[in-house]
Structures are given as structure tokens and as C-alpha cells.
């Protein structure tokens, strides 16, 4: 997407919201073992991912970035299959979709993105990487090392922090010194931008600017999108134990979908709802129809050449089946 198209961005956000709600329902029904809800963060995810050039850029998501997958046009059944825990990293093709398998390690995708950006520089691909992480992950040492490395080598990477207010149950103020992730960029000699993470067009423009700068050799950017996780950290979390209903309500009034819909016609919003309903139906049916791959694939694609330890594990596993 070359320019911010609010109608299309709203349509994508609505798909992400309704699919997020469906994923929670599927987890409660026992279809998905676990799920990390993204409600409230749709503008940050969709707005940033929609700014990518899928012919040359690459995205490295965390475990709460469904909106990015939606905006990038990834096969959503294959993407959500990751949550079924039946195969290595989902069933979609990361190279074709330009979206890496999502990473459950806190801060894990950040170093991967920097490595990709170094490779892109060496190969002169002209592309840029974007990596997603939260305010809690920003306190991980890996993130600091990645920003420093990217700053030293002026790598084409956008560090996209979704500051949703909470590192699970710890508020940002208790774990981000100085109160700003974007402000840290100055220490690495790179650009830092704080943006309203619930304004999808503002996110799109900030990300597009950062990606353009990266591709043109201007180096990395840290974008801190200020948003709010409206639901729990995961389907096993109870946010009522650490935050108030008043705080949640104050952010509901800033719901990114409500804000976007207010700038569209009733007909456009209704059409987007119809579209989202159809997407959710197709994805639900697709997920329920999936069958587990052969169990022996558990040992496939772990290493290019199987290690002695892996082969021993495979042998032990086969013996256990015959016992």
C-alpha cells in the first residue's frame, strides 16, 4: 500500500478484531491450546504492516501480531495453525509471504530482523526489515544489543515497539527506565519516533517514513506505538488482578476500530463487517478441517543435517511406539 487508505485499513483491522475474537472462542472450545489476544492493538499492527513493500521487505513478528499477518495477506488458516501446535512454525511459506514464523521468545524476533537486515545490506536487496516487540520485551538485553548493532552498521531495520502499557502484569512505568522506548534510540545514534498507536493512518505514515529511510541508507528507526492491550495477556491470564476497570474503560473510548469507523460511512462499515464475517467463517472451517501431519515430522527440519542427539531421540521415540 503506497498511501494510507482508511477504508482498506479499517477493513483489515476489522478482520483482525473478529478473527482475534474467534481465536479466543476456539481456545475456550479446546481447539487451540493457547492464544495471546491482540484486541486494541489492531491499528499498530495493521498500520505498520500495510506500509511494507512485500516484494523486498520482511517482517519478524512476536506471538501477538495477528494484525500484521492479516495486513500482509498471509494465509490465515496456515498462520493460525501455528497455535494448534501441530507443526514447525505454522503451515504458511515465510519466504513467499515475507512474514517470519512468529516468535514466542520475548524479544526473540528483534535479533532475527537485524540479522536479516545485515544480509539484505550485504546482498544489496534494497529491502528493509521490521520487527515487532512489546514494552516488556524492550527491557531484554537482546533488544539493546540488536539496536546497538543496527546503529553501528546503519542497517535497514525498523524496531516497532507496541507499548500496550503492560509487560504481562507489570506496568510500563515499573520496567522501562525513563518512560520511553523511542527515546532510547538517541543512545544508539538512530531515529526514534513515538506515535499514537491507535490511529491507524498515523502509524502507517510513521512506518512508511521509517521504511523509506531504511531502504535509502538512512539507518534504523525505533517506533514506539502507544496503545493498550484491551484483553488479557493470554487466555490463561486474568487482567482484573492487576489493573482496574476504570483504566480499561478509558482506553475503550480510544478503540482504534471505533476511531477509524467514525471517519467512514455507515455503508462502508457494514460492508467491512460482512467481509470480516465471511473471512472468520472460512478460517474457522479451515482450521477445524486441518489434520495433524505425520508424527515423524517432529524430527524433520530441525537441523540441515540431523545431529547424533536428534537421531537418538528419534530412535527412542520409535521404540516407545512399539512398546
PDB file of C-alpha atoms in Angstrom:
ATOM      1  CA  UNK A   1       0.000   0.000   0.000  1.00  0.00           C
ATOM      2  CA  UNK A   2       1.625   3.244  -1.156  1.00  0.00           C
ATOM      3  CA  UNK A   3      -0.775   5.636   0.572  1.00  0.00           C
ATOM      4  CA  UNK A   4      -2.941   5.387   3.673  1.00  0.00           C
ATOM      5  CA  UNK A   5      -6.362   4.153   2.536  1.00  0.00           C
ATOM      6  CA  UNK A   6      -8.543   4.424   5.627  1.00  0.00           C
ATOM      7  CA  UNK A   7     -11.347   2.283   4.223  1.00  0.00           C
ATOM      8  CA  UNK A   8      -8.937  -0.581   3.428  1.00  0.00           C
ATOM      9  CA  UNK A   9      -7.067  -0.187   6.703  1.00  0.00           C
ATOM     10  CA  UNK A  10     -10.340  -0.310   8.635  1.00  0.00           C
ATOM     11  CA  UNK A  11     -11.402  -3.402   6.695  1.00  0.00           C
ATOM     12  CA  UNK A  12      -8.154  -5.139   7.615  1.00  0.00           C
ATOM     13  CA  UNK A  13      -8.411  -4.078  11.263  1.00  0.00           C
ATOM     14  CA  UNK A  14     -11.949  -5.429  11.454  1.00  0.00           C
ATOM     15  CA  UNK A  15     -10.825  -8.794  10.081  1.00  0.00           C
ATOM     16  CA  UNK A  16      -8.063  -8.862  12.701  1.00  0.00           C
ATOM     17  CA  UNK A  17     -10.513  -7.977  15.503  1.00  0.00           C
ATOM     18  CA  UNK A  18     -13.164 -10.526  14.533  1.00  0.00           C
ATOM     19  CA  UNK A  19     -10.579 -13.240  13.923  1.00  0.00           C
ATOM     20  CA  UNK A  20      -8.983 -12.464  17.281  1.00  0.00           C
ATOM     21  CA  UNK A  21     -12.377 -12.928  18.941  1.00  0.00           C
ATOM     22  CA  UNK A  22     -12.851 -16.208  17.073  1.00  0.00           C
ATOM     23  CA  UNK A  23      -9.416 -17.443  18.158  1.00  0.00           C
ATOM     24  CA  UNK A  24     -10.316 -16.814  21.791  1.00  0.00           C
ATOM     25  CA  UNK A  25     -13.565 -18.740  21.296  1.00  0.00           C
ATOM     26  CA  UNK A  26     -11.658 -21.612  19.671  1.00  0.00           C
ATOM     27  CA  UNK A  27      -9.278 -21.723  22.614  1.00  0.00           C
ATOM     28  CA  UNK A  28     -12.188 -21.845  25.063  1.00  0.00           C
ATOM     29  CA  UNK A  29     -13.674 -24.680  22.999  1.00  0.00           C
ATOM     30  CA  UNK A  30     -10.433 -26.653  23.210  1.00  0.00           C
ATOM     31  CA  UNK A  31      -9.474 -26.267  19.552  1.00  0.00           C
ATOM     32  CA  UNK A  32      -6.436 -24.061  20.237  1.00  0.00           C
ATOM     33  CA  UNK A  33      -4.234 -24.962  23.233  1.00  0.00           C
ATOM     34  CA  UNK A  34      -3.469 -21.294  23.966  1.00  0.00           C
ATOM     35  CA  UNK A  35      -3.754 -17.863  22.395  1.00  0.00           C
ATOM     36  CA  UNK A  36      -2.441 -14.322  23.014  1.00  0.00           C
ATOM     37  CA  UNK A  37      -5.227 -11.803  22.277  1.00  0.00           C
ATOM     38  CA  UNK A  38      -4.430  -8.649  20.291  1.00  0.00           C
ATOM     39  CA  UNK A  39      -7.647  -6.678  20.867  1.00  0.00           C
ATOM     40  CA  UNK A  40      -6.906  -2.961  20.968  1.00  0.00           C
ATOM     41  CA  UNK A  41      -3.629  -3.211  19.060  1.00  0.00           C
ATOM     42  CA  UNK A  42      -5.064  -3.601  15.564  1.00  0.00           C
ATOM     43  CA  UNK A  43      -4.103  -0.112  14.370  1.00  0.00           C
ATOM     44  CA  UNK A  44      -0.484  -0.571  15.416  1.00  0.00           C
ATOM     45  CA  UNK A  45      -0.194  -3.923  13.671  1.00  0.00           C
ATOM     46  CA  UNK A  46      -2.238  -3.299  10.537  1.00  0.00           C
ATOM     47  CA  UNK A  47      -0.999   0.243  10.002  1.00  0.00           C
ATOM     48  CA  UNK A  48       2.653  -0.744  10.205  1.00  0.00           C
ATOM     49  CA  UNK A  49       2.456  -3.963   8.169  1.00  0.00           C
ATOM     50  CA  UNK A  50       0.396  -2.280   5.433  1.00  0.00           C
ATOM     51  CA  UNK A  51       3.327   0.075   4.816  1.00  0.00           C
ATOM     52  CA  UNK A  52       5.655  -2.790   3.846  1.00  0.00           C
ATOM     53  CA  UNK A  53       6.791  -3.455   0.297  1.00  0.00           C
ATOM     54  CA  UNK A  54       6.173  -7.204   0.089  1.00  0.00           C
ATOM     55  CA  UNK A  55       8.419  -7.522  -2.946  1.00  0.00           C
ATOM     56  CA  UNK A  56      11.532  -6.735  -0.885  1.00  0.00           C
ATOM     57  CA  UNK A  57      10.784  -6.150   2.831  1.00  0.00           C
ATOM     58  CA  UNK A  58      10.462  -8.773   5.561  1.00  0.00           C
ATOM     59  CA  UNK A  59       8.589  -8.800   8.889  1.00  0.00           C
ATOM     60  CA  UNK A  60       9.550 -10.576  12.100  1.00  0.00           C
ATOM     61  CA  UNK A  61       6.544 -10.884  14.451  1.00  0.00           C
ATOM     62  CA  UNK A  62       6.024 -11.881  18.050  1.00  0.00           C
ATOM     63  CA  UNK A  63       3.187 -14.043  19.309  1.00  0.00           C
ATOM     64  CA  UNK A  64       0.586 -11.230  19.435  1.00  0.00           C
ATOM     65  CA  UNK A  65       0.754  -9.888  15.887  1.00  0.00           C
ATOM     66  CA  UNK A  66      -2.221 -11.371  14.067  1.00  0.00           C
ATOM     67  CA  UNK A  67      -2.998  -7.954  12.584  1.00  0.00           C
ATOM     68  CA  UNK A  68       0.335  -7.908  10.771  1.00  0.00           C
ATOM     69  CA  UNK A  69      -0.412 -11.288   9.182  1.00  0.00           C
ATOM     70  CA  UNK A  70      -3.842 -10.031   8.097  1.00  0.00           C
ATOM     71  CA  UNK A  71      -2.417  -6.859   6.554  1.00  0.00           C
ATOM     72  CA  UNK A  72       0.284  -8.805   4.712  1.00  0.00           C
ATOM     73  CA  UNK A  73      -2.212 -11.172   3.114  1.00  0.00           C
ATOM     74  CA  UNK A  74      -0.834 -14.314   4.760  1.00  0.00           C
ATOM     75  CA  UNK A  75      -2.932 -17.480   4.514  1.00  0.00           C
ATOM     76  CA  UNK A  76      -4.745 -17.104   7.832  1.00  0.00           C
ATOM     77  CA  UNK A  77      -5.613 -20.766   8.271  1.00  0.00           C
ATOM     78  CA  UNK A  78      -1.952 -21.642   7.775  1.00  0.00           C
ATOM     79  CA  UNK A  79      -0.900 -18.810  10.107  1.00  0.00           C
ATOM     80  CA  UNK A  80      -3.267 -19.743  12.931  1.00  0.00           C
ATOM     81  CA  UNK A  81      -2.284 -23.396  12.521  1.00  0.00           C
ATOM     82  CA  UNK A  82       0.800 -22.363  14.498  1.00  0.00           C
ATOM     83  CA  UNK A  83      -1.457 -22.116  17.552  1.00  0.00           C
ATOM     84  CA  UNK A  84      -2.599 -25.681  17.006  1.00  0.00           C
ATOM     85  CA  UNK A  85       0.959 -26.753  17.784  1.00  0.00           C
ATOM     86  CA  UNK A  86       0.927 -29.482  15.136  1.00  0.00           C
ATOM     87  CA  UNK A  87       3.930 -28.484  13.019  1.00  0.00           C
ATOM     88  CA  UNK A  88       7.096 -26.378  12.952  1.00  0.00           C
ATOM     89  CA  UNK A  89       6.141 -22.696  12.867  1.00  0.00           C
ATOM     90  CA  UNK A  90       2.807 -22.873  11.089  1.00  0.00           C
ATOM     91  CA  UNK A  91       1.899 -24.091   7.625  1.00  0.00           C
ATOM     92  CA  UNK A  92       2.423 -20.978   5.513  1.00  0.00           C
ATOM     93  CA  UNK A  93       5.569 -20.226   3.492  1.00  0.00           C
ATOM     94  CA  UNK A  94       7.507 -17.444   5.270  1.00  0.00           C
ATOM     95  CA  UNK A  95       9.685 -16.669   2.243  1.00  0.00           C
ATOM     96  CA  UNK A  96       6.726 -16.194  -0.076  1.00  0.00           C
ATOM     97  CA  UNK A  97       4.612 -14.223   2.404  1.00  0.00           C
ATOM     98  CA  UNK A  98       7.576 -12.184   3.755  1.00  0.00           C
ATOM     99  CA  UNK A  99       6.486 -12.915   7.326  1.00  0.00           C
ATOM    100  CA  UNK A 100       8.781 -14.986   9.527  1.00  0.00           C
ATOM    101  CA  UNK A 101       7.212 -17.628  11.796  1.00  0.00           C
ATOM    102  CA  UNK A 102       6.078 -15.808  14.904  1.00  0.00           C
ATOM    103  CA  UNK A 103       8.447 -15.986  17.827  1.00  0.00           C
ATOM    104  CA  UNK A 104       7.333 -16.897  21.352  1.00  0.00           C
ATOM    105  CA  UNK A 105      10.663 -15.822  22.876  1.00  0.00           C
ATOM    106  CA  UNK A 106      10.292 -12.377  24.451  1.00  0.00           C
ATOM    107  CA  UNK A 107      12.363 -10.064  22.253  1.00  0.00           C
ATOM    108  CA  UNK A 108      13.397 -13.004  20.078  1.00  0.00           C
ATOM    109  CA  UNK A 109      12.355 -11.655  16.658  1.00  0.00           C
ATOM    110  CA  UNK A 110      14.398  -8.474  17.140  1.00  0.00           C
ATOM    111  CA  UNK A 111      17.804 -10.119  16.693  1.00  0.00           C
ATOM    112  CA  UNK A 112      16.469 -12.150  13.755  1.00  0.00           C
ATOM    113  CA  UNK A 113      15.358  -8.973  11.994  1.00  0.00           C
ATOM    114  CA  UNK A 114      18.747  -7.354  12.483  1.00  0.00           C
ATOM    115  CA  UNK A 115      20.451 -10.447  11.080  1.00  0.00           C
ATOM    116  CA  UNK A 116      18.176 -10.363   8.043  1.00  0.00           C
ATOM    117  CA  UNK A 117      18.872  -6.641   7.601  1.00  0.00           C
ATOM    118  CA  UNK A 118      22.606  -7.305   7.649  1.00  0.00           C
ATOM    119  CA  UNK A 119      22.121  -9.944   4.973  1.00  0.00           C
ATOM    120  CA  UNK A 120      19.995  -7.574   2.908  1.00  0.00           C
ATOM    121  CA  UNK A 121      22.765  -4.981   3.103  1.00  0.00           C
ATOM    122  CA  UNK A 122      25.429  -7.457   2.026  1.00  0.00           C
ATOM    123  CA  UNK A 123      23.261  -8.714  -0.842  1.00  0.00           C
ATOM    124  CA  UNK A 124      22.123  -5.183  -1.739  1.00  0.00           C
ATOM    125  CA  UNK A 125      18.462  -6.265  -1.974  1.00  0.00           C
ATOM    126  CA  UNK A 126      17.126  -2.788  -1.324  1.00  0.00           C
ATOM    127  CA  UNK A 127      14.673  -4.129   1.249  1.00  0.00           C
ATOM    128  CA  UNK A 128      14.083  -3.349   4.914  1.00  0.00           C
ATOM    129  CA  UNK A 129      13.112  -5.423   7.919  1.00  0.00           C
ATOM    130  CA  UNK A 130      10.516  -4.606  10.542  1.00  0.00           C
ATOM    131  CA  UNK A 131      10.433  -6.354  13.891  1.00  0.00           C
ATOM    132  CA  UNK A 132       7.634  -6.356  16.450  1.00  0.00           C
ATOM    133  CA  UNK A 133       8.060  -6.391  20.223  1.00  0.00           C
ATOM    134  CA  UNK A 134       6.375  -5.013  23.314  1.00  0.00           C
ATOM    135  CA  UNK A 135       7.368  -2.574  26.019  1.00  0.00           C
ATOM    136  CA  UNK A 136       8.195  -5.503  28.272  1.00  0.00           C
ATOM    137  CA  UNK A 137      10.450  -7.065  25.642  1.00  0.00           C
ATOM    138  CA  UNK A 138      12.253  -3.740  25.258  1.00  0.00           C
ATOM    139  CA  UNK A 139      13.880  -4.414  28.627  1.00  0.00           C
ATOM    140  CA  UNK A 140      15.559  -7.579  27.323  1.00  0.00           C
ATOM    141  CA  UNK A 141      19.286  -7.403  26.710  1.00  0.00           C
ATOM    142  CA  UNK A 142      18.867  -8.852  23.217  1.00  0.00           C
ATOM    143  CA  UNK A 143      16.881  -5.790  22.168  1.00  0.00           C
ATOM    144  CA  UNK A 144      19.596  -3.383  23.320  1.00  0.00           C
ATOM    145  CA  UNK A 145      22.302  -5.397  21.564  1.00  0.00           C
ATOM    146  CA  UNK A 146      20.234  -5.510  18.382  1.00  0.00           C
ATOM    147  CA  UNK A 147      19.670  -1.745  18.379  1.00  0.00           C
ATOM    148  CA  UNK A 148      23.347  -1.063  19.032  1.00  0.00           C
ATOM    149  CA  UNK A 149      24.457  -3.440  16.266  1.00  0.00           C
ATOM    150  CA  UNK A 150      21.943  -1.974  13.829  1.00  0.00           C
ATOM    151  CA  UNK A 151      23.046   1.538  14.731  1.00  0.00           C
ATOM    152  CA  UNK A 152      26.743   0.775  14.251  1.00  0.00           C
ATOM    153  CA  UNK A 153      26.190  -0.756  10.817  1.00  0.00           C
ATOM    154  CA  UNK A 154      23.327   1.572   9.788  1.00  0.00           C
ATOM    155  CA  UNK A 155      21.152  -1.413   8.942  1.00  0.00           C
ATOM    156  CA  UNK A 156      17.773  -1.147   7.174  1.00  0.00           C
ATOM    157  CA  UNK A 157      15.539  -2.190  10.061  1.00  0.00           C
ATOM    158  CA  UNK A 158      12.533  -0.698  11.843  1.00  0.00           C
ATOM    159  CA  UNK A 159      12.189  -1.580  15.520  1.00  0.00           C
ATOM    160  CA  UNK A 160       8.423  -1.431  16.068  1.00  0.00           C
ATOM    161  CA  UNK A 161       7.524  -1.410  19.757  1.00  0.00           C
ATOM    162  CA  UNK A 162       3.871  -1.800  20.665  1.00  0.00           C
ATOM    163  CA  UNK A 163       3.745  -0.160  24.068  1.00  0.00           C
ATOM    164  CA  UNK A 164       0.475  -1.602  25.319  1.00  0.00           C
ATOM    165  CA  UNK A 165       1.024  -0.480  28.889  1.00  0.00           C
ATOM    166  CA  UNK A 166       1.728  -3.865  30.418  1.00  0.00           C
ATOM    167  CA  UNK A 167       4.539  -6.413  30.497  1.00  0.00           C
ATOM    168  CA  UNK A 168       2.070  -9.141  31.442  1.00  0.00           C
ATOM    169  CA  UNK A 169       1.152  -7.753  34.906  1.00  0.00           C
ATOM    170  CA  UNK A 170       3.914  -5.160  35.282  1.00  0.00           C
ATOM    171  CA  UNK A 171       3.082  -1.606  34.132  1.00  0.00           C
ATOM    172  CA  UNK A 172       5.452   0.191  31.775  1.00  0.00           C
ATOM    173  CA  UNK A 173       6.383   2.711  34.449  1.00  0.00           C
ATOM    174  CA  UNK A 174       7.909  -0.031  36.585  1.00  0.00           C
ATOM    175  CA  UNK A 175      10.088  -1.614  33.907  1.00  0.00           C
ATOM    176  CA  UNK A 176      11.039   0.999  31.288  1.00  0.00           C
ATOM    177  CA  UNK A 177      13.546   3.438  32.762  1.00  0.00           C
ATOM    178  CA  UNK A 178      12.868   6.955  31.551  1.00  0.00           C
ATOM    179  CA  UNK A 179       9.357   6.025  30.463  1.00  0.00           C
ATOM    180  CA  UNK A 180      10.052   5.956  26.731  1.00  0.00           C
ATOM    181  CA  UNK A 181      11.306   3.237  24.412  1.00  0.00           C
ATOM    182  CA  UNK A 182      11.607   5.649  21.471  1.00  0.00           C
ATOM    183  CA  UNK A 183      13.918   7.918  23.490  1.00  0.00           C
ATOM    184  CA  UNK A 184      16.465   5.097  23.739  1.00  0.00           C
ATOM    185  CA  UNK A 185      17.147   5.409  20.008  1.00  0.00           C
ATOM    186  CA  UNK A 186      19.275   8.512  20.589  1.00  0.00           C
ATOM    187  CA  UNK A 187      21.724   6.439  22.604  1.00  0.00           C
ATOM    188  CA  UNK A 188      22.380   4.306  19.528  1.00  0.00           C
ATOM    189  CA  UNK A 189      22.555   7.229  17.124  1.00  0.00           C
ATOM    190  CA  UNK A 190      19.371   6.250  15.331  1.00  0.00           C
ATOM    191  CA  UNK A 191      15.938   7.809  14.795  1.00  0.00           C
ATOM    192  CA  UNK A 192      13.260   7.469  17.470  1.00  0.00           C
ATOM    193  CA  UNK A 193       9.567   8.229  16.949  1.00  0.00           C
ATOM    194  CA  UNK A 194       6.589   7.967  19.292  1.00  0.00           C
ATOM    195  CA  UNK A 195       3.209   7.670  17.562  1.00  0.00           C
ATOM    196  CA  UNK A 196      -0.434   7.284  18.573  1.00  0.00           C
ATOM    197  CA  UNK A 197      -0.715   3.526  18.176  1.00  0.00           C
ATOM    198  CA  UNK A 198      -4.498   3.653  17.998  1.00  0.00           C
ATOM    199  CA  UNK A 199      -4.530   5.953  14.948  1.00  0.00           C
ATOM    200  CA  UNK A 200      -4.058   3.606  12.010  1.00  0.00           C
ATOM    201  CA  UNK A 201      -3.186   6.283   9.455  1.00  0.00           C
ATOM    202  CA  UNK A 202      -0.639   7.904  11.795  1.00  0.00           C
ATOM    203  CA  UNK A 203       1.004   4.506  12.313  1.00  0.00           C
ATOM    204  CA  UNK A 204       1.039   3.864   8.565  1.00  0.00           C
ATOM    205  CA  UNK A 205       2.698   7.192   7.783  1.00  0.00           C
ATOM    206  CA  UNK A 206       5.301   6.871  10.543  1.00  0.00           C
ATOM    207  CA  UNK A 207       6.205   3.351   9.424  1.00  0.00           C
ATOM    208  CA  UNK A 208       6.324   4.243   5.734  1.00  0.00           C
ATOM    209  CA  UNK A 209       8.700   7.113   6.512  1.00  0.00           C
ATOM    210  CA  UNK A 210      10.923   4.833   8.580  1.00  0.00           C
ATOM    211  CA  UNK A 211      10.970   2.122   5.907  1.00  0.00           C
ATOM    212  CA  UNK A 212      11.800   4.650   3.186  1.00  0.00           C
ATOM    213  CA  UNK A 213      14.660   5.981   5.300  1.00  0.00           C
ATOM    214  CA  UNK A 214      15.962   2.469   5.917  1.00  0.00           C
ATOM    215  CA  UNK A 215      15.874   1.484   2.244  1.00  0.00           C
ATOM    216  CA  UNK A 216      17.645   4.692   1.241  1.00  0.00           C
ATOM    217  CA  UNK A 217      20.575   4.027   3.587  1.00  0.00           C
ATOM    218  CA  UNK A 218      19.432   6.321   6.401  1.00  0.00           C
ATOM    219  CA  UNK A 219      19.683   3.623   9.036  1.00  0.00           C
ATOM    220  CA  UNK A 220      17.305   2.155  11.616  1.00  0.00           C
ATOM    221  CA  UNK A 221      14.321   3.703  13.365  1.00  0.00           C
ATOM    222  CA  UNK A 222      12.672   2.898  16.675  1.00  0.00           C
ATOM    223  CA  UNK A 223       8.909   3.443  16.512  1.00  0.00           C
ATOM    224  CA  UNK A 224       7.033   3.354  19.799  1.00  0.00           C
ATOM    225  CA  UNK A 225       3.305   2.947  19.124  1.00  0.00           C
ATOM    226  CA  UNK A 226       1.354   3.924  22.234  1.00  0.00           C
ATOM    227  CA  UNK A 227      -1.611   1.579  22.521  1.00  0.00           C
ATOM    228  CA  UNK A 228      -3.400  -0.647  25.032  1.00  0.00           C
ATOM    229  CA  UNK A 229      -3.980  -4.366  25.362  1.00  0.00           C
ATOM    230  CA  UNK A 230      -7.740  -4.392  25.948  1.00  0.00           C
ATOM    231  CA  UNK A 231      -7.868  -8.083  26.804  1.00  0.00           C
ATOM    232  CA  UNK A 232      -5.678 -10.439  28.835  1.00  0.00           C
ATOM    233  CA  UNK A 233      -2.015 -11.139  28.163  1.00  0.00           C
ATOM    234  CA  UNK A 234      -3.005 -14.666  27.190  1.00  0.00           C
ATOM    235  CA  UNK A 235      -6.022 -16.916  27.529  1.00  0.00           C
ATOM    236  CA  UNK A 236      -4.630 -18.071  30.889  1.00  0.00           C
ATOM    237  CA  UNK A 237      -4.330 -14.524  32.269  1.00  0.00           C
ATOM    238  CA  UNK A 238      -6.749 -12.514  34.453  1.00  0.00           C
ATOM    239  CA  UNK A 239      -6.017  -8.783  33.978  1.00  0.00           C
ATOM    240  CA  UNK A 240      -8.524  -7.958  36.715  1.00  0.00           C
ATOM    241  CA  UNK A 241      -5.849  -8.978  39.211  1.00  0.00           C
ATOM    242  CA  UNK A 242      -3.503  -6.147  38.278  1.00  0.00           C
ATOM    243  CA  UNK A 243      -5.460  -3.325  36.603  1.00  0.00           C
ATOM    244  CA  UNK A 244      -8.726  -1.505  37.143  1.00  0.00           C
ATOM    245  CA  UNK A 245     -11.930  -1.468  35.145  1.00  0.00           C
ATOM    246  CA  UNK A 246     -11.650   2.325  35.039  1.00  0.00           C
ATOM    247  CA  UNK A 247      -8.340   2.093  33.215  1.00  0.00           C
ATOM    248  CA  UNK A 248      -9.736  -0.401  30.731  1.00  0.00           C
ATOM    249  CA  UNK A 249     -12.770   1.778  30.105  1.00  0.00           C
ATOM    250  CA  UNK A 250     -10.652   4.861  29.472  1.00  0.00           C
ATOM    251  CA  UNK A 251      -8.893   3.020  26.659  1.00  0.00           C
ATOM    252  CA  UNK A 252     -12.093   1.546  25.235  1.00  0.00           C
ATOM    253  CA  UNK A 253     -13.067   5.107  24.429  1.00  0.00           C
ATOM    254  CA  UNK A 254      -9.929   5.234  22.244  1.00  0.00           C
ATOM    255  CA  UNK A 255     -10.625   1.922  20.488  1.00  0.00           C
ATOM    256  CA  UNK A 256      -8.787   2.064  17.119  1.00  0.00           C
ATOM    257  CA  UNK A 257     -11.721   0.492  15.279  1.00  0.00           C
ATOM    258  CA  UNK A 258     -14.212   2.981  16.678  1.00  0.00           C
ATOM    259  CA  UNK A 259     -11.924   5.866  15.753  1.00  0.00           C
ATOM    260  CA  UNK A 260     -11.480   4.636  12.188  1.00  0.00           C
ATOM    261  CA  UNK A 261     -15.179   3.832  11.719  1.00  0.00           C
ATOM    262  CA  UNK A 262     -16.120   7.366  12.791  1.00  0.00           C
ATOM    263  CA  UNK A 263     -14.425   8.648   9.631  1.00  0.00           C
ATOM    264  CA  UNK A 264     -16.272   6.258   7.309  1.00  0.00           C
ATOM    265  CA  UNK A 265     -19.853   5.954   6.138  1.00  0.00           C
ATOM    266  CA  UNK A 266     -22.285   3.519   7.715  1.00  0.00           C
ATOM    267  CA  UNK A 267     -22.371   1.591   4.458  1.00  0.00           C
ATOM    268  CA  UNK A 268     -18.595   1.201   4.380  1.00  0.00           C
ATOM    269  CA  UNK A 269     -18.561  -0.064   7.960  1.00  0.00           C
ATOM    270  CA  UNK A 270     -21.386  -2.533   7.268  1.00  0.00           C
ATOM    271  CA  UNK A 271     -19.591  -3.863   4.186  1.00  0.00           C
ATOM    272  CA  UNK A 272     -16.427  -4.345   6.235  1.00  0.00           C
ATOM    273  CA  UNK A 273     -18.391  -6.292   8.862  1.00  0.00           C
ATOM    274  CA  UNK A 274     -19.849  -8.565   6.202  1.00  0.00           C
ATOM    275  CA  UNK A 275     -16.401  -9.184   4.782  1.00  0.00           C
ATOM    276  CA  UNK A 276     -14.924  -9.948   8.220  1.00  0.00           C
ATOM    277  CA  UNK A 277     -17.752 -12.369   8.991  1.00  0.00           C
ATOM    278  CA  UNK A 278     -17.032 -14.302   5.808  1.00  0.00           C
ATOM    279  CA  UNK A 279     -13.277 -14.406   6.471  1.00  0.00           C
ATOM    280  CA  UNK A 280     -13.832 -15.689  10.007  1.00  0.00           C
ATOM    281  CA  UNK A 281     -16.189 -18.398   8.753  1.00  0.00           C
ATOM    282  CA  UNK A 282     -13.671 -19.578   6.178  1.00  0.00           C
ATOM    283  CA  UNK A 283     -10.790 -19.579   8.646  1.00  0.00           C
ATOM    284  CA  UNK A 284     -12.753 -21.415  11.315  1.00  0.00           C
ATOM    285  CA  UNK A 285     -13.819 -24.102   8.844  1.00  0.00           C
ATOM    286  CA  UNK A 286     -10.270 -24.365   7.534  1.00  0.00           C
ATOM    287  CA  UNK A 287      -8.771 -24.778  10.991  1.00  0.00           C
ATOM    288  CA  UNK A 288     -11.286 -27.410  12.023  1.00  0.00           C
ATOM    289  CA  UNK A 289     -10.593 -29.347   8.822  1.00  0.00           C
ATOM    290  CA  UNK A 290      -6.830 -29.496   9.377  1.00  0.00           C
ATOM    291  CA  UNK A 291      -5.356 -32.862  10.204  1.00  0.00           C
ATOM    292  CA  UNK A 292      -2.164 -33.390  12.133  1.00  0.00           C
ATOM    293  CA  UNK A 293       0.830 -34.174   9.887  1.00  0.00           C
ATOM    294  CA  UNK A 294       2.692 -37.478  10.294  1.00  0.00           C
ATOM    295  CA  UNK A 295       4.180 -37.598  13.783  1.00  0.00           C
ATOM    296  CA  UNK A 296       7.652 -38.459  12.483  1.00  0.00           C
ATOM    297  CA  UNK A 297       7.859 -34.946  11.043  1.00  0.00           C
ATOM    298  CA  UNK A 298       8.539 -33.858  14.611  1.00  0.00           C
ATOM    299  CA  UNK A 299      12.177 -34.587  13.821  1.00  0.00           C
ATOM    300  CA  UNK A 300      12.234 -33.053  10.351  1.00  0.00           C
ATOM    301  CA  UNK A 301      13.695 -29.645   9.526  1.00  0.00           C
ATOM    302  CA  UNK A 302      15.242 -29.175  12.970  1.00  0.00           C
ATOM    303  CA  UNK A 303      18.760 -29.174  11.553  1.00  0.00           C
ATOM    304  CA  UNK A 304      20.013 -29.310   7.983  1.00  0.00           C
ATOM    305  CA  UNK A 305      21.934 -32.455   8.951  1.00  0.00           C
ATOM    306  CA  UNK A 306      20.437 -34.449  11.871  1.00  0.00           C
ATOM    307  CA  UNK A 307      22.636 -34.464  14.952  1.00  0.00           C
ATOM    308  CA  UNK A 308      23.556 -37.576  16.879  1.00  0.00           C
ATOM    309  CA  UNK A 309      21.358 -36.447  19.765  1.00  0.00           C
ATOM    310  CA  UNK A 310      18.362 -35.847  17.478  1.00  0.00           C
ATOM    311  CA  UNK A 311      18.736 -39.251  15.855  1.00  0.00           C
ATOM    312  CA  UNK A 312      18.898 -40.851  19.289  1.00  0.00           C
ATOM    313  CA  UNK A 313      15.710 -39.042  20.315  1.00  0.00           C
ATOM    314  CA  UNK A 314      14.023 -40.238  17.134  1.00  0.00           C
ATOM    315  CA  UNK A 315      15.108 -43.820  17.827  1.00  0.00           C
ATOM    316  CA  UNK A 316      13.814 -43.641  21.402  1.00  0.00           C
ATOM    317  CA  UNK A 317      10.532 -42.202  20.196  1.00  0.00           C
ATOM    318  CA  UNK A 318      10.050 -45.003  17.658  1.00  0.00           C
ATOM    319  CA  UNK A 319      10.798 -47.614  20.309  1.00  0.00           C
ATOM    320  CA  UNK A 320       8.214 -46.068  22.605  1.00  0.00           C
ATOM    321  CA  UNK A 321       5.568 -46.525  19.905  1.00  0.00           C
ATOM    322  CA  UNK A 322       6.388 -50.221  19.625  1.00  0.00           C
ATOM    323  CA  UNK A 323       6.411 -50.809  23.355  1.00  0.00           C
TER     324      UNK A 323
END
